[in-house]
Each structure stands twice: as C-alpha cells, then as structure tokens.
mmCIF file of C-alpha atoms in Angstrom:
data_model
loop_
_atom_site.group_PDB
_atom_site.id
_atom_site.type_symbol
_atom_site.label_atom_id
_atom_site.label_comp_id
_atom_site.label_asym_id
_atom_site.label_seq_id
_atom_site.Cartn_x
_atom_site.Cartn_y
_atom_site.Cartn_z
ATOM 1 C CA UNK A 1 44.500 51.949 45.720
ATOM 2 C CA UNK A 2 42.604 51.776 42.730
ATOM 3 C CA UNK A 3 39.842 49.807 40.743
ATOM 4 C CA UNK A 4 39.081 49.616 36.811
ATOM 5 C CA UNK A 5 35.752 51.711 37.067
ATOM 6 C CA UNK A 6 37.351 53.753 39.890
ATOM 7 C CA UNK A 7 34.791 51.664 41.898
ATOM 8 C CA UNK A 8 36.204 50.468 45.577
ATOM 9 C CA UNK A 9 36.078 47.343 46.741
ATOM 10 C CA UNK A 10 32.637 46.989 48.353
ATOM 11 C CA UNK A 11 30.893 47.414 45.446
ATOM 12 C CA UNK A 12 33.074 45.320 43.436
ATOM 13 C CA UNK A 13 31.878 42.162 45.432
ATOM 14 C CA UNK A 14 28.663 43.724 46.619
ATOM 15 C CA UNK A 15 28.086 44.426 43.459
ATOM 16 C CA UNK A 16 28.366 43.118 40.079
ATOM 17 C CA UNK A 17 32.184 41.978 39.764
ATOM 18 C CA UNK A 18 34.781 43.442 37.586
ATOM 19 C CA UNK A 19 34.816 39.506 35.462
ATOM 20 C CA UNK A 20 31.561 40.441 34.392
ATOM 21 C CA UNK A 21 32.140 43.462 32.862
ATOM 22 C CA UNK A 22 35.006 41.819 31.666
ATOM 23 C CA UNK A 23 32.907 39.186 29.966
ATOM 24 C CA UNK A 24 30.765 41.433 28.292
ATOM 25 C CA UNK A 25 34.095 43.473 26.376
ATOM 26 C CA UNK A 26 34.712 40.207 25.253
ATOM 27 C CA UNK A 27 31.321 39.338 23.565
ATOM 28 C CA UNK A 28 30.999 42.360 22.091
ATOM 29 C CA UNK A 29 34.095 41.809 20.358
ATOM 30 C CA UNK A 30 33.863 38.347 19.828
ATOM 31 C CA UNK A 31 30.499 39.823 19.049
ATOM 32 C CA UNK A 32 31.862 41.363 16.310
ATOM 33 C CA UNK A 33 34.947 40.537 14.701
ATOM 34 C CA UNK A 34 32.938 36.515 14.488
ATOM 35 C CA UNK A 35 30.021 37.578 12.688
ATOM 36 C CA UNK A 36 32.154 39.994 9.336
ATOM 37 C CA UNK A 37 34.965 36.873 9.062
ATOM 38 C CA UNK A 38 34.317 33.949 10.281
ATOM 39 C CA UNK A 39 29.758 33.189 9.797
ATOM 40 C CA UNK A 40 29.607 35.606 7.390
ATOM 41 C CA UNK A 41 31.628 35.644 5.030
ATOM 42 C CA UNK A 42 29.692 32.627 3.732
ATOM 43 C CA UNK A 43 28.149 35.877 2.464
ATOM 44 C CA UNK A 44 30.402 37.175 0.953
ATOM 45 C CA UNK A 45 31.789 34.314 -1.641
ATOM 46 C CA UNK A 46 29.196 34.192 -4.454
ATOM 47 C CA UNK A 47 29.652 38.077 -5.060
ATOM 48 C CA UNK A 48 32.886 37.479 -5.180
ATOM 49 C CA UNK A 49 32.860 35.509 -7.579
ATOM 50 C CA UNK A 50 30.151 37.486 -9.781
ATOM 51 C CA UNK A 51 32.853 40.696 -9.358
ATOM 52 C CA UNK A 52 35.997 38.504 -9.852
ATOM 53 C CA UNK A 53 35.588 34.978 -11.272
ATOM 54 C CA UNK A 54 37.197 33.376 -8.792
ATOM 55 C CA UNK A 55 37.017 30.314 -7.935
ATOM 56 C CA UNK A 56 35.382 28.512 -4.671
ATOM 57 C CA UNK A 57 39.018 26.381 -4.379
ATOM 58 C CA UNK A 58 40.354 30.343 -4.893
ATOM 59 C CA UNK A 59 38.529 31.800 -2.072
ATOM 60 C CA UNK A 60 38.210 28.305 0.106
ATOM 61 C CA UNK A 61 42.236 29.000 -0.083
ATOM 62 C CA UNK A 62 41.628 32.792 0.996
ATOM 63 C CA UNK A 63 39.803 30.404 4.581
ATOM 64 C CA UNK A 64 42.763 28.078 4.628
ATOM 65 C CA UNK A 65 45.520 30.565 4.498
ATOM 66 C CA UNK A 66 43.525 32.711 7.356
ATOM 67 C CA UNK A 67 44.162 29.739 9.974
ATOM 68 C CA UNK A 68 47.182 28.845 8.409
ATOM 69 C CA UNK A 69 48.191 32.316 10.272
ATOM 70 C CA UNK A 70 45.865 32.174 12.503
ATOM 71 C CA UNK A 71 47.328 29.709 13.805
ATOM 72 C CA UNK A 72 50.987 29.503 13.258
ATOM 73 C CA UNK A 73 50.692 32.998 15.052
ATOM 74 C CA UNK A 74 48.084 31.534 18.058
ATOM 75 C CA UNK A 75 51.437 29.954 20.116
ATOM 76 C CA UNK A 76 53.041 33.879 19.846
ATOM 77 C CA UNK A 77 49.594 35.668 20.772
ATOM 78 C CA UNK A 78 49.794 32.878 24.247
ATOM 79 C CA UNK A 79 52.722 33.707 25.124
ATOM 80 C CA UNK A 80 52.263 37.874 24.337
ATOM 81 C CA UNK A 81 49.244 37.225 26.116
ATOM 82 C CA UNK A 82 50.512 35.332 29.308
ATOM 83 C CA UNK A 83 53.822 37.746 29.200
ATOM 84 C CA UNK A 84 52.212 41.398 28.537
ATOM 85 C CA UNK A 85 47.920 40.892 29.458
ATOM 86 C CA UNK A 86 45.531 41.455 27.159
ATOM 87 C CA UNK A 87 44.907 44.722 26.385
ATOM 88 C CA UNK A 88 47.621 45.266 24.103
ATOM 89 C CA UNK A 89 47.170 42.211 22.399
ATOM 90 C CA UNK A 90 43.928 43.388 21.443
ATOM 91 C CA UNK A 91 44.762 47.053 20.519
ATOM 92 C CA UNK A 92 46.920 45.990 17.725
ATOM 93 C CA UNK A 93 44.042 43.375 16.718
ATOM 94 C CA UNK A 94 40.796 46.942 16.312
ATOM 95 C CA UNK A 95 43.362 48.095 14.712
ATOM 96 C CA UNK A 96 44.259 45.489 12.034
ATOM 97 C CA UNK A 97 40.337 44.056 12.098
ATOM 98 C CA UNK A 98 38.904 48.173 11.458
ATOM 99 C CA UNK A 99 41.741 48.957 8.554
ATOM 100 C CA UNK A 100 41.643 45.359 7.145
ATOM 101 C CA UNK A 101 38.104 46.180 6.523
ATOM 102 C CA UNK A 102 38.588 49.015 5.104
ATOM 103 C CA UNK A 103 41.363 47.715 2.268
ATOM 104 C CA UNK A 104 39.040 44.967 1.608
ATOM 105 C CA UNK A 105 36.445 47.122 0.193
ATOM 106 C CA UNK A 106 39.252 48.105 -2.378
ATOM 107 C CA UNK A 107 40.945 45.317 -3.307
ATOM 108 C CA UNK A 108 41.690 44.882 -7.149
ATOM 109 C CA UNK A 109 43.249 41.495 -7.457
ATOM 110 C CA UNK A 110 43.219 37.294 -6.228
ATOM 111 C CA UNK A 111 46.635 38.274 -4.759
ATOM 112 C CA UNK A 112 45.122 41.770 -3.161
ATOM 113 C CA UNK A 113 42.561 39.319 -1.217
ATOM 114 C CA UNK A 114 44.713 37.303 -0.130
ATOM 115 C CA UNK A 115 47.351 39.779 1.116
ATOM 116 C CA UNK A 116 43.453 41.402 3.363
ATOM 117 C CA UNK A 117 43.120 38.115 4.563
ATOM 118 C CA UNK A 118 46.586 38.046 6.660
ATOM 119 C CA UNK A 119 45.413 40.910 7.983
ATOM 120 C CA UNK A 120 42.470 40.244 9.059
ATOM 121 C CA UNK A 121 43.806 37.317 10.160
ATOM 122 C CA UNK A 122 46.594 38.700 12.305
ATOM 123 C CA UNK A 123 43.867 41.388 13.283
ATOM 124 C CA UNK A 124 40.565 38.879 14.635
ATOM 125 C CA UNK A 125 43.935 36.332 16.183
ATOM 126 C CA UNK A 126 45.025 39.175 17.920
ATOM 127 C CA UNK A 127 41.610 40.342 19.796
ATOM 128 C CA UNK A 128 39.611 37.222 19.465
ATOM 129 C CA UNK A 129 39.562 32.950 20.850
ATOM 130 C CA UNK A 130 42.840 33.035 22.821
ATOM 131 C CA UNK A 131 43.707 35.932 23.859
ATOM 132 C CA UNK A 132 39.857 36.733 25.031
ATOM 133 C CA UNK A 133 39.687 33.320 26.745
ATOM 134 C CA UNK A 134 43.345 33.704 28.438
ATOM 135 C CA UNK A 135 41.558 37.644 29.980
ATOM 136 C CA UNK A 136 38.202 35.756 31.129
ATOM 137 C CA UNK A 137 39.845 32.955 32.539
ATOM 138 C CA UNK A 138 41.834 35.157 34.676
ATOM 139 C CA UNK A 139 39.286 36.964 36.176
ATOM 140 C CA UNK A 140 37.831 33.686 37.080
ATOM 141 C CA UNK A 141 37.570 29.940 38.278
ATOM 142 C CA UNK A 142 35.045 27.613 40.104
ATOM 143 C CA UNK A 143 32.221 29.831 37.720
ATOM 144 C CA UNK A 144 34.557 29.955 34.930
ATOM 145 C CA UNK A 145 32.156 28.012 32.941
ATOM 146 C CA UNK A 146 29.725 30.065 33.484
ATOM 147 C CA UNK A 147 31.864 32.570 32.368
ATOM 148 C CA UNK A 148 33.152 31.190 29.645
ATOM 149 C CA UNK A 149 30.193 30.242 28.231
ATOM 150 C CA UNK A 150 28.381 33.366 28.527
ATOM 151 C CA UNK A 151 31.815 35.096 26.820
ATOM 152 C CA UNK A 152 31.348 32.820 23.852
ATOM 153 C CA UNK A 153 27.963 33.605 23.283
ATOM 154 C CA UNK A 154 29.325 36.785 21.448
ATOM 155 C CA UNK A 155 30.754 34.266 18.800
ATOM 156 C CA UNK A 156 26.386 32.667 18.289
ATOM 157 C CA UNK A 157 25.093 36.039 18.547
ATOM 158 C CA UNK A 158 26.946 37.169 14.933
ATOM 159 C CA UNK A 159 24.595 34.905 13.494
ATOM 160 C CA UNK A 160 21.399 38.409 14.690
ATOM 161 C CA UNK A 161 24.150 39.880 11.910
ATOM 162 C CA UNK A 162 24.386 37.842 9.343
ATOM 163 C CA UNK A 163 21.093 39.012 7.929
ATOM 164 C CA UNK A 164 22.125 42.578 7.933
ATOM 165 C CA UNK A 165 25.348 42.143 6.917
ATOM 166 C CA UNK A 166 23.663 39.984 3.784
ATOM 167 C CA UNK A 167 20.934 42.500 3.096
ATOM 168 C CA UNK A 168 23.874 45.368 3.125
ATOM 169 C CA UNK A 169 25.608 43.887 0.769
ATOM 170 C CA UNK A 170 22.693 42.820 -1.898
ATOM 171 C CA UNK A 171 21.152 47.000 -1.535
ATOM 172 C CA UNK A 172 24.561 48.844 -1.659
ATOM 173 C CA UNK A 173 27.194 46.233 -2.597
ATOM 174 C CA UNK A 174 30.320 44.218 -1.038
ATOM 175 C CA UNK A 175 31.976 47.147 -0.461
ATOM 176 C CA UNK A 176 30.494 50.177 0.172
ATOM 177 C CA UNK A 177 29.328 47.135 3.502
ATOM 178 C CA UNK A 178 33.264 46.136 3.915
ATOM 179 C CA UNK A 179 34.478 50.144 4.211
ATOM 180 C CA UNK A 180 31.233 50.674 7.010
ATOM 181 C CA UNK A 181 31.889 47.634 8.712
ATOM 182 C CA UNK A 182 35.390 48.616 9.219
ATOM 183 C CA UNK A 183 34.569 51.923 10.453
ATOM 184 C CA UNK A 184 32.094 50.844 12.518
ATOM 185 C CA UNK A 185 34.126 48.280 13.812
ATOM 186 C CA UNK A 186 36.952 51.016 14.843
ATOM 187 C CA UNK A 187 34.909 52.797 16.762
ATOM 188 C CA UNK A 188 32.980 49.885 18.918
ATOM 189 C CA UNK A 189 36.401 48.479 19.942
ATOM 190 C CA UNK A 190 38.344 51.259 21.153
ATOM 191 C CA UNK A 191 36.018 52.357 24.162
ATOM 192 C CA UNK A 192 35.770 48.380 25.514
ATOM 193 C CA UNK A 193 39.426 48.508 25.739
ATOM 194 C CA UNK A 194 38.660 50.924 27.801
ATOM 195 C CA UNK A 195 36.840 48.051 30.515
ATOM 196 C CA UNK A 196 39.090 45.239 30.136
ATOM 197 C CA UNK A 197 41.439 44.560 32.072
ATOM 198 C CA UNK A 198 43.843 41.759 32.385
ATOM 199 C CA UNK A 199 44.249 40.441 36.285
ATOM 200 C CA UNK A 200 41.652 40.707 39.138
ATOM 201 C CA UNK A 201 45.251 40.476 41.223
ATOM 202 C CA UNK A 202 45.813 44.042 40.647
ATOM 203 C CA UNK A 203 43.027 45.651 41.849
ATOM 204 C CA UNK A 204 43.348 43.887 45.219
ATOM 205 C CA UNK A 205 40.579 41.405 43.773
ATOM 206 C CA UNK A 206 40.875 37.824 43.693
ATOM 207 C CA UNK A 207 39.047 35.350 41.103
ATOM 208 C CA UNK A 208 34.926 35.199 41.221
ATOM 209 C CA UNK A 209 34.531 38.433 43.559
ATOM 210 C CA UNK A 210 35.768 35.747 46.455
ATOM 211 C CA UNK A 211 36.018 37.073 49.972
ATOM 212 C CA UNK A 212 39.080 37.616 52.101
ATOM 213 C CA UNK A 213 41.589 39.909 49.492
ATOM 214 C CA UNK A 214 44.384 40.992 50.439
ATOM 215 C CA UNK A 215 45.920 43.273 52.027
ATOM 216 C CA UNK A 216 47.487 44.812 48.400
ATOM 217 C CA UNK A 217 47.671 44.085 44.986
ATOM 218 C CA UNK A 218 51.063 43.006 44.909
ATOM 219 C CA UNK A 219 49.938 40.460 47.946
ATOM 220 C CA UNK A 220 46.785 39.077 45.475
ATOM 221 C CA UNK A 221 49.794 39.558 42.553
ATOM 222 C CA UNK A 222 51.239 36.357 44.123
ATOM 223 C CA UNK A 223 51.671 33.331 41.431
ATOM 224 C CA UNK A 224 48.491 30.730 41.999
ATOM 225 C CA UNK A 225 49.595 26.935 42.578
ATOM 226 C CA UNK A 226 50.110 25.629 39.354
ATOM 227 C CA UNK A 227 49.303 21.461 39.261
ATOM 228 C CA UNK A 228 51.836 20.822 35.789
ATOM 229 C CA UNK A 229 55.038 22.440 34.367
ATOM 230 C CA UNK A 230 54.533 23.899 31.055
ATOM 231 C CA UNK A 231 57.324 22.134 29.171
ATOM 232 C CA UNK A 232 55.962 18.418 31.238
ATOM 233 C CA UNK A 233 52.258 19.776 30.263
ATOM 234 C CA UNK A 234 53.606 19.821 26.578
ATOM 235 C CA UNK A 235 54.088 16.540 27.098
ATOM 236 C CA UNK A 236 51.257 15.318 28.917
ATOM 237 C CA UNK A 237 48.794 13.046 27.284
ATOM 238 C CA UNK A 238 45.651 14.559 27.810
ATOM 239 C CA UNK A 239 47.609 17.611 25.766
ATOM 240 C CA UNK A 240 47.895 15.832 22.815
ATOM 241 C CA UNK A 241 44.197 13.862 22.453
ATOM 242 C CA UNK A 242 43.139 17.907 23.167
ATOM 243 C CA UNK A 243 45.290 19.091 19.722
ATOM 244 C CA UNK A 244 44.122 15.671 18.016
ATOM 245 C CA UNK A 245 40.486 16.024 18.808
ATOM 246 C CA UNK A 246 40.692 20.096 18.157
ATOM 247 C CA UNK A 247 42.331 19.265 14.420
ATOM 248 C CA UNK A 248 39.362 17.141 13.649
ATOM 249 C CA UNK A 249 36.894 20.014 15.179
ATOM 250 C CA UNK A 250 37.524 23.574 13.629
ATOM 251 C CA UNK A 251 38.202 20.745 10.086
ATOM 252 C CA UNK A 252 34.350 20.026 9.709
ATOM 253 C CA UNK A 253 33.358 23.835 11.539
ATOM 254 C CA UNK A 254 35.983 25.745 9.147
ATOM 255 C CA UNK A 255 34.509 23.637 5.784
ATOM 256 C CA UNK A 256 30.581 23.942 6.938
ATOM 257 C CA UNK A 257 30.409 28.058 8.415
ATOM 258 C CA UNK A 258 32.509 28.705 4.634
ATOM 259 C CA UNK A 259 30.434 26.888 2.334
ATOM 260 C CA UNK A 260 26.641 25.894 4.052
ATOM 261 C CA UNK A 261 25.597 29.424 2.052
ATOM 262 C CA UNK A 262 26.418 27.700 -1.481
ATOM 263 C CA UNK A 263 25.828 24.815 -0.304
ATOM 264 C CA UNK A 264 22.429 25.392 -0.007
ATOM 265 C CA UNK A 265 22.124 27.356 -2.966
ATOM 266 C CA UNK A 266 23.354 24.698 -4.526
ATOM 267 C CA UNK A 267 20.442 22.225 -2.924
ATOM 268 C CA UNK A 268 18.026 25.189 -4.391
ATOM 269 C CA UNK A 269 17.449 26.272 -1.349
ATOM 270 C CA UNK A 270 17.269 30.519 -2.112
ATOM 271 C CA UNK A 271 19.076 33.147 -1.272
ATOM 272 C CA UNK A 272 17.714 34.378 0.944
ATOM 273 C CA UNK A 273 16.349 31.148 3.169
ATOM 274 C CA UNK A 274 19.663 30.093 3.194
ATOM 275 C CA UNK A 275 20.897 33.344 5.505
ATOM 276 C CA UNK A 276 18.453 32.801 7.740
ATOM 277 C CA UNK A 277 20.028 28.884 8.523
ATOM 278 C CA UNK A 278 23.237 30.622 7.941
ATOM 279 C CA UNK A 279 22.250 33.006 10.687
ATOM 280 C CA UNK A 280 21.079 30.018 12.876
ATOM 281 C CA UNK A 281 23.708 28.294 13.263
ATOM 282 C CA UNK A 282 25.395 30.804 14.960
ATOM 283 C CA UNK A 283 22.572 31.271 16.842
ATOM 284 C CA UNK A 284 21.938 28.337 18.410
ATOM 285 C CA UNK A 285 24.835 27.484 19.611
ATOM 286 C CA UNK A 286 24.857 29.800 21.338
ATOM 287 C CA UNK A 287 22.746 27.319 23.658
ATOM 288 C CA UNK A 288 25.429 24.794 23.818
ATOM 289 C CA UNK A 289 27.824 27.324 25.581
ATOM 290 C CA UNK A 290 25.539 28.630 27.984
ATOM 291 C CA UNK A 291 24.386 25.248 28.447
ATOM 292 C CA UNK A 292 27.866 22.654 27.880
ATOM 293 C CA UNK A 293 29.480 26.057 30.306
ATOM 294 C CA UNK A 294 27.064 25.191 33.096
ATOM 295 C CA UNK A 295 27.788 21.570 32.252
ATOM 296 C CA UNK A 296 31.465 22.035 32.908
ATOM 297 C CA UNK A 297 31.067 23.405 36.096
ATOM 298 C CA UNK A 298 28.830 20.113 37.294
ATOM 299 C CA UNK A 299 30.179 16.896 35.459
ATOM 300 C CA UNK A 300 33.956 16.187 35.048
ATOM 301 C CA UNK A 301 34.919 18.153 31.277
ATOM 302 C CA UNK A 302 36.421 15.429 29.539
ATOM 303 C CA UNK A 303 32.765 13.634 29.403
ATOM 304 C CA UNK A 304 31.267 16.239 28.619
ATOM 305 C CA UNK A 305 32.998 17.368 25.756
ATOM 306 C CA UNK A 306 32.965 13.631 24.833
ATOM 307 C CA UNK A 307 29.207 14.182 24.749
ATOM 308 C CA UNK A 308 29.795 17.963 22.659
ATOM 309 C CA UNK A 309 31.103 15.845 20.195
ATOM 310 C CA UNK A 310 28.891 12.441 19.412
ATOM 311 C CA UNK A 311 25.783 15.775 18.743
ATOM 312 C CA UNK A 312 28.612 16.668 15.802
ATOM 313 C CA UNK A 313 28.662 13.695 14.345
ATOM 314 C CA UNK A 314 24.391 13.322 14.665
ATOM 315 C CA UNK A 315 24.763 16.991 13.561
ATOM 316 C CA UNK A 316 26.708 16.468 10.145
ATOM 317 C CA UNK A 317 25.355 13.720 9.260
ATOM 318 C CA UNK A 318 21.873 15.546 9.236
ATOM 319 C CA UNK A 319 24.011 18.407 7.090
ATOM 320 C CA UNK A 320 24.492 15.500 4.675
ATOM 321 C CA UNK A 321 20.972 14.973 3.634
ATOM 322 C CA UNK A 322 20.699 19.107 3.975
ATOM 323 C CA UNK A 323 17.084 18.676 1.167
ATOM 324 C CA UNK A 324 15.152 17.155 3.514
ATOM 325 C CA UNK A 325 14.304 19.963 6.068
ATOM 326 C CA UNK A 326 13.876 18.216 8.295
ATOM 327 C CA UNK A 327 17.769 17.090 8.517
ATOM 328 C CA UNK A 328 17.902 20.915 8.233
ATOM 329 C CA UNK A 329 16.270 21.372 11.953
ATOM 330 C CA UNK A 330 17.723 18.399 13.063
ATOM 331 C CA UNK A 331 21.309 19.713 12.213
ATOM 332 C CA UNK A 332 20.211 22.801 13.883
ATOM 333 C CA UNK A 333 19.418 21.027 16.750
ATOM 334 C CA UNK A 334 22.421 18.927 16.926
ATOM 335 C CA UNK A 335 25.489 20.482 15.063
ATOM 336 C CA UNK A 336 25.918 24.483 16.311
ATOM 337 C CA UNK A 337 25.175 23.948 20.087
ATOM 338 C CA UNK A 338 28.072 21.140 20.006
ATOM 339 C CA UNK A 339 30.242 23.076 18.671
ATOM 340 C CA UNK A 340 29.810 26.159 21.135
ATOM 341 C CA UNK A 341 30.249 23.797 23.587
ATOM 342 C CA UNK A 342 33.423 22.195 22.562
ATOM 343 C CA UNK A 343 34.991 25.852 22.396
ATOM 344 C CA UNK A 344 33.896 26.199 26.058
ATOM 345 C CA UNK A 345 34.905 23.274 28.176
ATOM 346 C CA UNK A 346 37.742 23.716 25.407
ATOM 347 C CA UNK A 347 39.261 26.673 27.687
ATOM 348 C CA UNK A 348 38.118 24.879 30.601
ATOM 349 C CA UNK A 349 39.247 21.944 30.945
ATOM 350 C CA UNK A 350 42.918 23.623 29.882
ATOM 351 C CA UNK A 351 42.839 26.017 32.816
ATOM 352 C CA UNK A 352 41.349 23.007 35.750
ATOM 353 C CA UNK A 353 43.879 20.462 34.079
ATOM 354 C CA UNK A 354 47.056 22.424 34.107
ATOM 355 C CA UNK A 355 46.136 25.917 35.706
ATOM 356 C CA UNK A 356 46.084 29.497 34.554
ATOM 357 C CA UNK A 357 50.072 30.860 34.628
ATOM 358 C CA UNK A 358 50.837 29.044 30.940
ATOM 359 C CA UNK A 359 47.433 29.412 29.556
ATOM 360 C CA UNK A 360 47.829 32.174 27.190
ATOM 361 C CA UNK A 361 50.835 29.890 25.729
ATOM 362 C CA UNK A 362 49.361 25.920 26.227
ATOM 363 C CA UNK A 363 45.621 27.587 23.818
ATOM 364 C CA UNK A 364 47.668 29.273 21.481
ATOM 365 C CA UNK A 365 49.515 25.669 20.879
ATOM 366 C CA UNK A 366 46.081 24.440 21.063
ATOM 367 C CA UNK A 367 44.458 26.634 18.821
ATOM 368 C CA UNK A 368 47.958 26.331 16.333
ATOM 369 C CA UNK A 369 46.980 22.217 16.074
ATOM 370 C CA UNK A 370 42.929 23.394 15.365
ATOM 371 C CA UNK A 371 44.087 25.592 12.618
ATOM 372 C CA UNK A 372 45.696 23.105 11.317
ATOM 373 C CA UNK A 373 42.133 21.570 10.044
ATOM 374 C CA UNK A 374 41.417 25.160 8.908
ATOM 375 C CA UNK A 375 43.203 24.895 6.807
ATOM 376 C CA UNK A 376 42.609 21.489 5.252
ATOM 377 C CA UNK A 377 38.510 21.841 5.855
ATOM 378 C CA UNK A 378 37.513 25.120 3.658
ATOM 379 C CA UNK A 379 39.832 24.062 0.530
ATOM 380 C CA UNK A 380 39.383 20.278 0.976
ATOM 381 C CA UNK A 381 35.542 21.149 0.021
ATOM 382 C CA UNK A 382 35.854 24.005 -2.381
ATOM 383 C CA UNK A 383 37.912 21.165 -4.316
ATOM 384 C CA UNK A 384 35.611 18.558 -3.382
ATOM 385 C CA UNK A 385 32.390 20.677 -4.706
ATOM 386 C CA UNK A 386 34.078 22.341 -7.849
ATOM 387 C CA UNK A 387 35.355 18.319 -8.778
ATOM 388 C CA UNK A 388 32.756 16.705 -8.077
ATOM 389 C CA UNK A 389 29.484 19.456 -7.976
ATOM 390 C CA UNK A 390 28.510 17.883 -4.741
ATOM 391 C CA UNK A 391 29.410 18.332 -1.126
ATOM 392 C CA UNK A 392 28.015 15.252 0.752
ATOM 393 C CA UNK A 393 30.528 12.753 0.253
ATOM 394 C CA UNK A 394 32.934 14.887 2.513
ATOM 395 C CA UNK A 395 29.997 15.877 5.281
ATOM 396 C CA UNK A 396 29.180 11.916 5.901
ATOM 397 C CA UNK A 397 33.108 11.348 5.918
ATOM 398 C CA UNK A 398 32.676 14.471 8.559
ATOM 399 C CA UNK A 399 30.254 12.813 10.862
ATOM 400 C CA UNK A 400 32.724 10.120 10.841
ATOM 401 C CA UNK A 401 35.995 11.202 11.556
ATOM 402 C CA UNK A 402 34.185 13.675 14.668
ATOM 403 C CA UNK A 403 33.210 10.397 15.588
ATOM 404 C CA UNK A 404 35.648 8.878 16.511
ATOM 405 C CA UNK A 405 37.241 11.268 18.762
ATOM 406 C CA UNK A 406 34.539 11.146 21.270
ATOM 407 C CA UNK A 407 37.239 8.170 22.510
ATOM 408 C CA UNK A 408 39.817 10.594 22.170
ATOM 409 C CA UNK A 409 38.225 12.792 24.330
ATOM 410 C CA UNK A 410 37.038 9.897 26.977
ATOM 411 C CA UNK A 411 41.261 9.252 27.553
ATOM 412 C CA UNK A 412 41.894 12.597 28.394
ATOM 413 C CA UNK A 413 43.017 12.330 32.137
ATOM 414 C CA UNK A 414 44.492 15.571 34.603
#
C-alpha cells in the first residue's frame, strides 16, 4: 500500500494527518491567486485608466466578465472535480493564471484586456474556490469547519501581498509587475500539485484521520452514504435559499473589493493609505474564516451564517460613511470577517445537508449563482459612480439588501 510522500499509516495518523498538508497547499494557491485577481485588482484600475484612458465602467465590466465566465464554468468545474479529481483541474488552472498574467503584461487594447481577463477567470476557477473546497471536504468531516476556515485564510492572508503589489506597480510599472507575478506563480504552483491528493480513501485512510482503517484503499473507497439524491437536492428549498443569498453576498463583495481604492481616493484618502485599508479587508477576514469555521463545528450552521450576513450589513452601513475615520474601523471590524466566514459556511452547510459525493457539482452551481451577483456588482458600482460621482447611495442600498438575506438563511433546513 502506498501513501502520499511515502508516509506509512502510523506516521500519517499519529503525527500529522495528511489532510492538513492538502489544506496548506490549497491555502497557498488561494493566497496567491486572490491577492492578484480579486483583492489586488483594484490597485490596477487607476494605472490602466492613466495609460489607456478607459472609464471606470469599462474596467469594471472586465471584472463582471470574469465573474460571468467563472459563473458559467463553475458547475462544469464542480462536475469535473467530482468526476476526475482536483489535481488535473488545478494544473490547468495554474498554467492558465500564470500564462494569463504574462499575457496581461503585454495588452495594448481594451479587447485584449477583456480576452486576458477571460483566461485568468478560467484559470482562477480551475485552481481555487470550487476545486480547493471540494478536495478539502474530501479529507475532513468532523473537523470540516476548521479545515475550510484554515484553507480559506489564504484569501485573507492575500492582504499581506497587496501593499507589495501596489509598491511594485508604483516602482516598476504595472506591466513589469504582472510579468513577475505570472512567472512567480508558475514556479510556485507546479510543486504544490505534488502535495495535493484527491481523497484519503485512495491511500487507505479515512476523513479526519479516523482510526479503524479498512484493509485496503478499495474498501475505503466505497461511497459515503448520501442523505439525498442529486436531482432532489437541486429542487430542495434550502438549496434555493442558499443560492439566492450567495447572489446578494457576491454582488456586495465584488463591488466593494473592486471599487474600494477608487472610492477611498475620491474621499480624499491617499493612495498609500487606501492601500492599507484595502489590505485590511482580506487580512481582517482571517478572523472570520477561522472564527466562523470554529463556530460551525459547534452550533447550527444556518444560524452562524445568518449572523455573518447580519454583520455584513452593519459593515456596509459603516462603509457608506468612510469619510469618517472611525467608520473605516467599524467597516473592517464587521464586513471582512463576516464575508470571509460566510465563504467557509457555504461549503460546510452543503457538505452537512447534502453529503460529499456530489459536493463539487452543488458547490459549482452555488458559485455559478454567486457569479451572477459578481457580474452585476462591479459594473453597477462603476455606472453609479460615473453617473452620480458618488458611491454612497449604492453602499446604503447594499446594506439593506444583505440584511434581508438573514431571514432567508434562517429558513435553511436539511
């Protein structure tokens, strides 16, 4: 019987369960990709406008285009992850992101910009959220909340890289920065594939490193009992509520993350100070990813998710008045931890209510629904600013919308 890295069963169980190494590898991939394509993208908006003269709406549409593509392909990616495993998808994703960033450094037109964004969206979809959540959920059950929380801190820790990205852009221009980031991801991403394994059963192990291993990997690989059939799950009312809640959540998050730096700059906050606030968004989300993950293993997950959405509403209300310094602190206290925690809870609820066998498919569908909000959010925010010269009315509307989802989430049942 063979095991990852050649470790034997005794070492795997008594020292460090191999699932935690899988979590670490997924964490690093999430960190790198999200620091550039999600949280750090806002640092590219003003340099692109200065070089090409594009409007906020035109650039925001690229973010929406990326979200639309990821939404369309998310169900397919989830199906492929369940059918063929995560490693092949992550390899394709790493290559697409690395080469896409290199191509990004060579764009000369708006059409080329949109084309590169599509490549990057495909790559990000193949090596982050749906795939990494699916593979981690394969390795854990009782400790799934903590495992997903730790894995998703990669998104939060990406805030550490945002000031570096801003500094690189200011010091070496955006083209050189993107070239370096693309090459760096190829160098880093390929070795991480050697760590990731699809399922513990393939190595004669059980989720969470549970004792009582079966006699062979073939015996371990028997399907886990699934509480509901796939097509029944798709028609389940709770699944519908989760999808609708994700649309609203992603609409807010994508708009805030994309427009946070231009918004703060237009309030008179310097680019360097705004970069610190932007970096604080993913960094402070780490608290929520770990905290809500811990709560999810101890309390009803739907109630914890409702708490997260309510806190997001308070955060958006504070962000609407970010010209007041204290409001920025309140925003960082409420919004990032709660949206980070909601990402953890999404996968944990699906795993608990609907089982593991088609988690990738269901998570892909939820991500596809969320992408619809991701399409609307950035473009709507850009249009509102181009039309009114202010973001405030939209932030207030978002605060009300996310607060209403609390009632929806509380209706979620197995």
